[in-house]
XYZ file of C-alpha atoms in Angstrom:
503
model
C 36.980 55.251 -1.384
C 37.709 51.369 -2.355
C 35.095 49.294 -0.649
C 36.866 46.332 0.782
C 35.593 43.120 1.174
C 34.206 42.435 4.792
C 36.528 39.366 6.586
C 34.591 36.272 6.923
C 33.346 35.690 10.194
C 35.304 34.070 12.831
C 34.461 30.508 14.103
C 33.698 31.534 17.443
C 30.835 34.163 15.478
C 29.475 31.586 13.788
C 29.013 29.398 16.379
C 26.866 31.889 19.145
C 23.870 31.051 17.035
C 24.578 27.030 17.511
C 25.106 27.660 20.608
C 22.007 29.899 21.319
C 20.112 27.390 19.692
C 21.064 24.548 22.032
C 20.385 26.858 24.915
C 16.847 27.064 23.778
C 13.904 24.968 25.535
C 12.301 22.166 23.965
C 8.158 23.019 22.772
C 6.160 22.467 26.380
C 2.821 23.931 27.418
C 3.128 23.595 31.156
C 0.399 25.892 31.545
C -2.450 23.727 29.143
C -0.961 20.719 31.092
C -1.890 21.916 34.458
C -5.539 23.542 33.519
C -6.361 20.191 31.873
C -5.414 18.281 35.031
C -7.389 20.750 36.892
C -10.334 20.040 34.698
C -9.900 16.547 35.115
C -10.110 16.617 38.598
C -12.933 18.873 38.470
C -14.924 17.170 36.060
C -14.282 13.277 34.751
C -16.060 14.082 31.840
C -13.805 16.500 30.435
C -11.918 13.048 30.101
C -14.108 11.995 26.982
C -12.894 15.035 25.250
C -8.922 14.590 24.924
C -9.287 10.813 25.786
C -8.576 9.558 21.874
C -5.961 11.267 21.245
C -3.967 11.920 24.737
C -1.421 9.401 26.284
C 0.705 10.259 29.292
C 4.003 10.088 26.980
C 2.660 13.231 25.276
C 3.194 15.611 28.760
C 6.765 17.276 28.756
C 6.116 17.365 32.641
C 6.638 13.901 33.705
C 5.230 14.580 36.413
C 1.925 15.502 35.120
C 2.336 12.185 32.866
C 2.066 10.542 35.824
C -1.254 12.389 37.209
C -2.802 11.792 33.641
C -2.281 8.387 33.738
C -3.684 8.010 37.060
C -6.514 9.697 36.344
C -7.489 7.842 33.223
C -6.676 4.759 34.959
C -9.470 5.298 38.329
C -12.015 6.858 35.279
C -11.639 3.850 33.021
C -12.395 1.431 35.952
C -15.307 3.765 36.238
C -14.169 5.202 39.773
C -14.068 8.587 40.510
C -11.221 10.631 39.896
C -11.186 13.989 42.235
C -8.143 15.287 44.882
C -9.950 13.827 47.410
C -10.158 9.856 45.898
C -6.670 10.628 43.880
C -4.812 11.910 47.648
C -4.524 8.365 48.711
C -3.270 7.141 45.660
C -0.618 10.046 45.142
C 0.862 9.784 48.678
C 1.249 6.369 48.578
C 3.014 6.118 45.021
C 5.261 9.300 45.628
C 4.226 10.911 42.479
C 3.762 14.646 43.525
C 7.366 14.541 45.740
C 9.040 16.366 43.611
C 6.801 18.726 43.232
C 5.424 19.628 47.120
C 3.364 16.816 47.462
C -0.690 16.713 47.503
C -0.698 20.756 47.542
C 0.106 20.378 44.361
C -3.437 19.225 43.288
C -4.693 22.405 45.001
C -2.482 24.418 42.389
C -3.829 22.152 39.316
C -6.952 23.268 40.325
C -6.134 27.209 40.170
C -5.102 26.789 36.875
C -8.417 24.957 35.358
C -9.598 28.008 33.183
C -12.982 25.913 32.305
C -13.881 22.351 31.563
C -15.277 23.325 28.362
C -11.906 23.768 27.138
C -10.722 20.330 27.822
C -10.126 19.540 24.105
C -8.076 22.504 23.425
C -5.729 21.923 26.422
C -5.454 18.804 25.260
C -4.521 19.775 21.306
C -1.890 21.908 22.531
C -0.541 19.720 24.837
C -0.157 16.988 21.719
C 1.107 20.022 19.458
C 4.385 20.740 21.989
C 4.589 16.773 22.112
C 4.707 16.547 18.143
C 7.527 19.411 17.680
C 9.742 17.708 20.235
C 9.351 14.814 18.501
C 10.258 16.514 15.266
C 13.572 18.085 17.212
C 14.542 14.897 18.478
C 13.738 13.461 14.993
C 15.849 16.410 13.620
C 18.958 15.537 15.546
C 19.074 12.410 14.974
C 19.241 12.522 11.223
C 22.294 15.158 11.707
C 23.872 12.733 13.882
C 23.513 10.371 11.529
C 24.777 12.088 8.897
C 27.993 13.095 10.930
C 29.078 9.541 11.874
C 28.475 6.076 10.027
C 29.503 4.026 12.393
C 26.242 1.340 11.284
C 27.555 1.044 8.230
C 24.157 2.835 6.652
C 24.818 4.815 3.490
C 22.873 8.368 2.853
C 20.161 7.180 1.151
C 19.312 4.639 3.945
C 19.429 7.243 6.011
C 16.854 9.474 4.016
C 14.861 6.145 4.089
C 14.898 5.683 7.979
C 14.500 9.908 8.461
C 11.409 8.780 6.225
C 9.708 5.795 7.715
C 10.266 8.197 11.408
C 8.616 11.136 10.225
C 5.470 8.988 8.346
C 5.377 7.704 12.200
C 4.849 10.634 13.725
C 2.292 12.076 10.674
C 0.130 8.570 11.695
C 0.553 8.758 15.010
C -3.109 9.809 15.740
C -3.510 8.053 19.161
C -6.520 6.736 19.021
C -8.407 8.533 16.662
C -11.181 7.352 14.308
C -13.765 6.431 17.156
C -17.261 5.446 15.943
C -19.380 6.539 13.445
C -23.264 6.614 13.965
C -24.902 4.116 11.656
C -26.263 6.646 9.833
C -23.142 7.927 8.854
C -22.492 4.166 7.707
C -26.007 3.926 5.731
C -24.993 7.523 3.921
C -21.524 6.238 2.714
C -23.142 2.562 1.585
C -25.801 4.739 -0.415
C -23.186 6.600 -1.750
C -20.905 3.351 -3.621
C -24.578 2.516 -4.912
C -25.735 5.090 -6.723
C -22.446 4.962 -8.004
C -22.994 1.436 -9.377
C -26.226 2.142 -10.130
C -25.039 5.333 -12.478
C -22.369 4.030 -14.252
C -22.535 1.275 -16.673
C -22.052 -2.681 -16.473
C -23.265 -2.768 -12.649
C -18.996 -1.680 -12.068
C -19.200 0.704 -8.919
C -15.237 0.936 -8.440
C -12.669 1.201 -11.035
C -12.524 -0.935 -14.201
C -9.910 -3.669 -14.796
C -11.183 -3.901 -18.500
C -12.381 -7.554 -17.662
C -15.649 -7.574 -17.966
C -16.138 -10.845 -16.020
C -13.885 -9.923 -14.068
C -15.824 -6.540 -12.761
C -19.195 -8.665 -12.913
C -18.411 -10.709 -9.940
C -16.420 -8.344 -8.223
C -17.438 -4.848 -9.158
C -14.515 -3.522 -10.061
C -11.074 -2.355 -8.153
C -12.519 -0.671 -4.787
C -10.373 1.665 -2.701
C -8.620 0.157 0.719
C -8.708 -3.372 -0.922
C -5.622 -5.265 -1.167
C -5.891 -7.667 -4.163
C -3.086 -10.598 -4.423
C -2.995 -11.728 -8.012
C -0.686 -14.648 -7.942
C 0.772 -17.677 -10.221
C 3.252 -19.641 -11.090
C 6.187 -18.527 -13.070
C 5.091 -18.119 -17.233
C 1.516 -17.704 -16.208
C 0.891 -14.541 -16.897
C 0.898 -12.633 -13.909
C 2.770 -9.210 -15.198
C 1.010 -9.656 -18.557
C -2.517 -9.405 -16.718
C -1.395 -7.012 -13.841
C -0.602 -4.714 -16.617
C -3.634 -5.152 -18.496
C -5.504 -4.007 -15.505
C -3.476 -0.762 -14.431
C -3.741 0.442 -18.450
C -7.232 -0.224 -18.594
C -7.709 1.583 -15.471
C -5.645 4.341 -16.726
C -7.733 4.442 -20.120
C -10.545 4.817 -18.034
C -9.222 7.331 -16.059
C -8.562 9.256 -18.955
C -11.719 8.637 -20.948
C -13.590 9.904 -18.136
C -11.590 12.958 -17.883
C -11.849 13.675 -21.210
C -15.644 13.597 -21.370
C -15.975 15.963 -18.461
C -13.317 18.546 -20.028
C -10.523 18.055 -17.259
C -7.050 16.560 -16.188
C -7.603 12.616 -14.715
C -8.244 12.776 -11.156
C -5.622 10.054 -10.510
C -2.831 8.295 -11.891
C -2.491 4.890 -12.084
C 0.641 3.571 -10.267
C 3.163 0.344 -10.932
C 5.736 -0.566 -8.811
C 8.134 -3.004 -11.385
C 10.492 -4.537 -9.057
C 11.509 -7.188 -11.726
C 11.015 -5.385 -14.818
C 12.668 -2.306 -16.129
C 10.019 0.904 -17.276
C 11.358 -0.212 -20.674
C 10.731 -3.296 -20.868
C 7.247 -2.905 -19.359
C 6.248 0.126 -21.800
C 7.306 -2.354 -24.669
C 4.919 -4.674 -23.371
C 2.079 -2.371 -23.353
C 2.869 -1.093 -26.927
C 3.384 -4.647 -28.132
C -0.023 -5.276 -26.947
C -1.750 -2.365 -28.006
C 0.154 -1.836 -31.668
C -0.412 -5.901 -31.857
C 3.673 -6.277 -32.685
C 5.431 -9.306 -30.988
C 7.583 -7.884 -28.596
C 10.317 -10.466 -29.280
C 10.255 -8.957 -33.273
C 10.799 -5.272 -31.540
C 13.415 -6.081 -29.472
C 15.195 -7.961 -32.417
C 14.273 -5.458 -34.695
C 12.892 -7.542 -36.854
C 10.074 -5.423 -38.090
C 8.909 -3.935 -41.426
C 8.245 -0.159 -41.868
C 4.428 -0.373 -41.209
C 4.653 -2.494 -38.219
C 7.065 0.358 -36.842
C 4.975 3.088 -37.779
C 2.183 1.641 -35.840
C 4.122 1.448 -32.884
C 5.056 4.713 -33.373
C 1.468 5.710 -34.162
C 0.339 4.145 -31.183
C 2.895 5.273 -28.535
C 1.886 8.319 -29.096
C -1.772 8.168 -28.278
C -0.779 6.607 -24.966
C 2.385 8.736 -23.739
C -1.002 10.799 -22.118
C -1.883 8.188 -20.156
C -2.221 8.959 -15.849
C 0.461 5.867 -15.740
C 3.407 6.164 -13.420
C 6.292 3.472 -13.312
C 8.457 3.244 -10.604
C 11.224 0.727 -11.295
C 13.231 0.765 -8.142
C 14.293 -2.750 -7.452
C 14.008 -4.036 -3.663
C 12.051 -0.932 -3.236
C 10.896 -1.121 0.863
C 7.789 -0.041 2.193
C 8.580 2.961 3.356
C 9.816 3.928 -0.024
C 6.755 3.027 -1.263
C 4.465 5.043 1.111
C 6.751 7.831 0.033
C 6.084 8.141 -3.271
C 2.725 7.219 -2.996
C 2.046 10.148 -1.014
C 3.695 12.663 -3.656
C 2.354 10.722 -6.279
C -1.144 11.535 -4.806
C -0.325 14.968 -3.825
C 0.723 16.178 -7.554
C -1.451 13.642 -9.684
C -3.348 11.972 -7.366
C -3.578 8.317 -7.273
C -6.319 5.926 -7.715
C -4.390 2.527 -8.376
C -1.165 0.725 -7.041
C 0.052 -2.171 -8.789
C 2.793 -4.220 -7.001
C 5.527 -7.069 -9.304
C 5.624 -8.761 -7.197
C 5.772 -8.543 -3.266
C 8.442 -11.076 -2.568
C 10.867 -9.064 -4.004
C 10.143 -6.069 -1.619
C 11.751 -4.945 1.795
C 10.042 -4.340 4.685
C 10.324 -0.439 6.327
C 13.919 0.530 6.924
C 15.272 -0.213 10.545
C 13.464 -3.334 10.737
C 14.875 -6.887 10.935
C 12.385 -9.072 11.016
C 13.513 -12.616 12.742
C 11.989 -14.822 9.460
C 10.651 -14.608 5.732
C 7.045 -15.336 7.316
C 7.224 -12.369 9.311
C 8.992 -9.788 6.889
C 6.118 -11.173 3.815
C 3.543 -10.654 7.257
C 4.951 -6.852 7.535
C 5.032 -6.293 4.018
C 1.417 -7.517 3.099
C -0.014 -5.703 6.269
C 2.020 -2.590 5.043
C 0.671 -2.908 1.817
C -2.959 -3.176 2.975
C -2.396 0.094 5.568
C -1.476 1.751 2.168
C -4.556 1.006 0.421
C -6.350 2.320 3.256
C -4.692 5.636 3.838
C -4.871 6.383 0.277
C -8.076 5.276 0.051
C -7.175 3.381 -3.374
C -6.630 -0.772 -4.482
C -3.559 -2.033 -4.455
C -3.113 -5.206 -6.855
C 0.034 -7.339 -5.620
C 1.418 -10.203 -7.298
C 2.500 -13.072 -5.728
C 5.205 -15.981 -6.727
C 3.656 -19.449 -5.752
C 5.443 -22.159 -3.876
C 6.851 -25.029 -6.236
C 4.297 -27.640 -4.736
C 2.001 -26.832 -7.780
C 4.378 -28.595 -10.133
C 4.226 -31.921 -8.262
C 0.348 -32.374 -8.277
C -1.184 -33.723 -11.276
C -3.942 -31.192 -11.191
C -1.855 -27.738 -11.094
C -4.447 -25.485 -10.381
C -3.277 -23.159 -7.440
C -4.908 -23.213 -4.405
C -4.677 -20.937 -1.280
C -1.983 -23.346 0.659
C -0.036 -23.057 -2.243
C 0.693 -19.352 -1.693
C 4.503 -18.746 -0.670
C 3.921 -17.865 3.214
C 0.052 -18.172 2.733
C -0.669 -17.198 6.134
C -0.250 -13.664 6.054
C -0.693 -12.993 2.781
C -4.363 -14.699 2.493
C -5.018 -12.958 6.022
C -4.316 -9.649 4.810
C -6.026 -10.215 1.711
C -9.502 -8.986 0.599
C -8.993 -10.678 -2.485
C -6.735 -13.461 -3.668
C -6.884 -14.631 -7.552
C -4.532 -16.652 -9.351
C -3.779 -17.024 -12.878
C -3.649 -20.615 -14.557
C -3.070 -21.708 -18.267
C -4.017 -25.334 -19.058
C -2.095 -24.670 -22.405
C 1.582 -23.958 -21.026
C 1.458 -27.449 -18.973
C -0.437 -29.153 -21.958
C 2.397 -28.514 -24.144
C 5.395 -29.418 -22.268
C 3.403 -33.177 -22.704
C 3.526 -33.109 -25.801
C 4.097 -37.037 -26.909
C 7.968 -37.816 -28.446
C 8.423 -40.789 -31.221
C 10.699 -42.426 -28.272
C 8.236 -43.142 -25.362
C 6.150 -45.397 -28.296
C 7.199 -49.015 -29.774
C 5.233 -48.368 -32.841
C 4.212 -45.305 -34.768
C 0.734 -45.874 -35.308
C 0.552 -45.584 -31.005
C 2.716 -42.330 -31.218
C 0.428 -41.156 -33.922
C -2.642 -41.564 -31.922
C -0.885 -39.971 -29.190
C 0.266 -37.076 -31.160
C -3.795 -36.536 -32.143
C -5.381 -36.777 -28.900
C -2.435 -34.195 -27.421
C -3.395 -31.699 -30.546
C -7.123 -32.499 -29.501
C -6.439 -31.481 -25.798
C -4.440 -28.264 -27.439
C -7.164 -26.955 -29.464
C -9.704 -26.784 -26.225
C -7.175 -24.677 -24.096
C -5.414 -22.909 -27.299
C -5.833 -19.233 -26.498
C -7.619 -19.938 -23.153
C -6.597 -18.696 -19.290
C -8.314 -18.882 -16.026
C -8.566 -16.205 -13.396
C -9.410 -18.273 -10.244
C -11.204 -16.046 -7.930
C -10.214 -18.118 -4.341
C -10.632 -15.531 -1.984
C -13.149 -12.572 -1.947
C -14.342 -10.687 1.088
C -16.769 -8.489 -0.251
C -18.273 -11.278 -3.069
C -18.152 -14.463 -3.904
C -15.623 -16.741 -5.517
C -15.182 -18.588 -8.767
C -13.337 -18.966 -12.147
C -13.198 -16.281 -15.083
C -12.559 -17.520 -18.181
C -10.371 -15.753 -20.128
C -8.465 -15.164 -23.321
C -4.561 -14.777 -24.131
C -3.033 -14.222 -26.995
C 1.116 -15.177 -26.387
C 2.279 -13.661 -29.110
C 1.202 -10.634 -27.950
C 0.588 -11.463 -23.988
C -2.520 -9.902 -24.143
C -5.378 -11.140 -22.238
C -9.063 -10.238 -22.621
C -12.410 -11.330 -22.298
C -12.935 -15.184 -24.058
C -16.030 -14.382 -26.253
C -15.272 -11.230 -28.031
C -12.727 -9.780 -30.167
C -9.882 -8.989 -28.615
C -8.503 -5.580 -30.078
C -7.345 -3.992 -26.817
């Protein structure tokens, strides 16, 4: 007997289970919603148990929205809340109506099981709420997909679905509360033993300045750090000089204890390509001028080191995510799976102008779009629990002072930035500005005055040849100042000024 192939099924098939889904209910726990309303009214303080996390959006019963709300509202004024003070209230407004008027408080109260399980009404009651959300989440994405008519294309889309879902994981109500001051003392203990254990008084992670983690103790986690400057400062050059020492560190230390790095080190290049930025790095470490690479214009043993040397870092916990315009949400993204498959203990930013705010917002000025994006960036730092360095472009205000060492106003909208700031540090090279004076024949009527003039420029050069400052403007946690530092151009490496600078 020939088996023959079974018909595909018809439309109308295919579409009962559509249909059967649409016919289903949305996720509601009537039931938990009434007993905690009973247990409300029978006991206020059952209200301290569901009270950080509960709103009256969260009940699929409207109606019982309502009588939540009410109830929270007489207990936070410190009234009492019971169906004898709530009758009043509830005939007057017309709440219960629909549902047989004030008898209806009488059945709330047949359904409280016990006040004791106030909190896990409550949970449940926020669990239906969640998966509704996540249906109504659901179909709008499919909607979305089926029609364009915004003019977003599919990956905006997968953006927004993002940035709605991250939402709804956060949405927490209003959960984190107090903590005892105990609690407080045993985490402050904690980051100093830490110091006090590891070397060079650093209790966070290194930035392979030492002066640097001197005055500030290193890169701690939840701190936003704005590391700013004006173009041919330096800014990338240093930035990336702190994520790959971190990431040496990171590495070192796993390798002494015999396992994988407990984090990776992330940079988000929004100007740069991963290229260009690993050449930089290798450049720096195999001491060959990047310019000579990317002319080619180097000898066998200079390329042999850089192959030498590539090698020994391709094991580095460094991630590089060159997206350019990347938005927030994006960013949160990949940060989570970054620190769910690696783990993440660093986010470097180049630079923050160049970045979006979250997708479906349209914020009404640059000041407010920089506002959402430094504020985003500082909510990452804390729900990751890691520093985030972000660079910063600096207004052109700089250039017309004789004295161009930057200063907080000269931030490109300051306001929010320094705000959200626990640390802002800019980078300034006497030597760049030093040599764009340097004296021509022309602007002299006799050579003997340009000569002079030509000496005392070379002078100046020779005290800032080599030399950088890190200007320490803003620190929450420490106090302020300049680090000296060194930097080499050729290579654009900087380092610490007084010692020898192989790395």
């Amino acid at each position: 007997m020939i088996d023959t192939p079974s018909a595909p099924p018809h439309p109308a098939d295919s579409s009962d289970g559509l249909t059967a889904m649409l016919r289903r209910s949305p996720p509601a726990n009537i039931e938990a919603e009434q007993a905690l309303l009973g247990a409300l009214l029978t006991n206020n303080k059952a209200y301290e148990r569901v009270s950080d996390f509960l709103i009256p959006a969260h009940f699929a019963d409207p109606v019982n929205g309502r009588i939540y709300e009410a109830i929270a509202r007489r207990i936070d004024r410190g009234s009492l809340a019971d169906p004898i003070t709530m009758r009043a209230e509830f005939e007057h407004s017309g709440v219960l109506d629909d549902v047989g008027g004030t008898s209806y408080l009488a059945r709330l109260l047949g359904a409280m099981v016990g006040i004791v399980n106030a909190g896990d009404y409550g949970r449940a009651i926020h669990d239906a709420w969640i998966r509704r959300e996540l249906i109504d989440i659901g179909e709008t994405v499919v909607n979305n997909a089926y029609g364009t008519a915004d003019g977003t294309d599919g990956t905006t889309q997968i953006g927004i679905a993002e940035e709605t879902l991250f939402k709804l994981a956060t949405d927490k109500g209003q959960d984190g509360g107090f903590v005892t001051f105990e609690q407080a003392l045993t985490g402050a203990l904690e980051v100093a033993e830490l110091a006090y254990k590891r070397t060079g008084d650093v209790s966070g992670l290194t930035s392979g300045l030492r002066d640097f983690d001197k005055k500030t103790g290193g890169l701690h986690p939840s701190d936003l750090l704005i590391l700013a400057g004006r173009p041919a400062m330096g800014k990338t050059a240093l930035a990336t000089k702190i994520a790959f020492s971190a990431a040496r560190a990171l590495q070192r230390e796993a390798e002494d204890q015999n396992r994988k790095p407990s984090g990776a080190v992330a940079i988000f290049s929004l100007e740069m390509s991963s290229e260009q930025l690993a050449t930089r790095i290798l450049s720096e470490q195999a001491e060959v001028s990047g310019e000579r690479i990317r002319r080619g214009d180097i000898g066998a043993r200079e390329f042999d080191r850089f192959v030498r040397v590539s090698r020994e870092l391709a094991t580095l916990p460094l991630q590089i995510d060159d997206t350019p315009a990347i938005s927030l949400s994006a960013m949160r993204t990949r940060c989570r799976r970054l620190k769910r498959t690696k783990g993440l203990s660093l986010v470097v930013v180049d630079y923050l102008q160049l970045m979006r705010p979250a997708l479906g917002t349209r914020p009404d000025s640059r000041v407010l779009e920089i506002s959402m994006i430094t504020q985003g960036l500082k909510a990452i730092a804390k729900e990751f629990e890691v520093p985030v360095i972000a660079l910063s472009q600096l207004s052109r205000q700089v250039e017309s002072r004789e004295d161009k060492r930057p200063m907080l106003s000269d931030l490109r909208e300051s306001g929010s930035i320094e705000q959200d700031a626990d640390a802002v540090m800019f980078v300034y090279r006497d030597e760049y500005y030093l040599q764009q004076r340097m004296p021509k024949d022309s602007a002299y009527d006799s050579m003997d005055k340009y000569q002079t003039a030509v000496e005392e420029w070379q002078r100046k050069m020779a005290l800032v040849h080599n030399k950088a400052e890190l200007i320490l403007e803003k620190q929450r946690h420490g106090p302020t100042g300049t680090i000296p530092l060194y930097f080499e151009g050729e290579f654009t490496r900087f380092g610490d000024l007084d010692t020898h600078h192989d790395a």
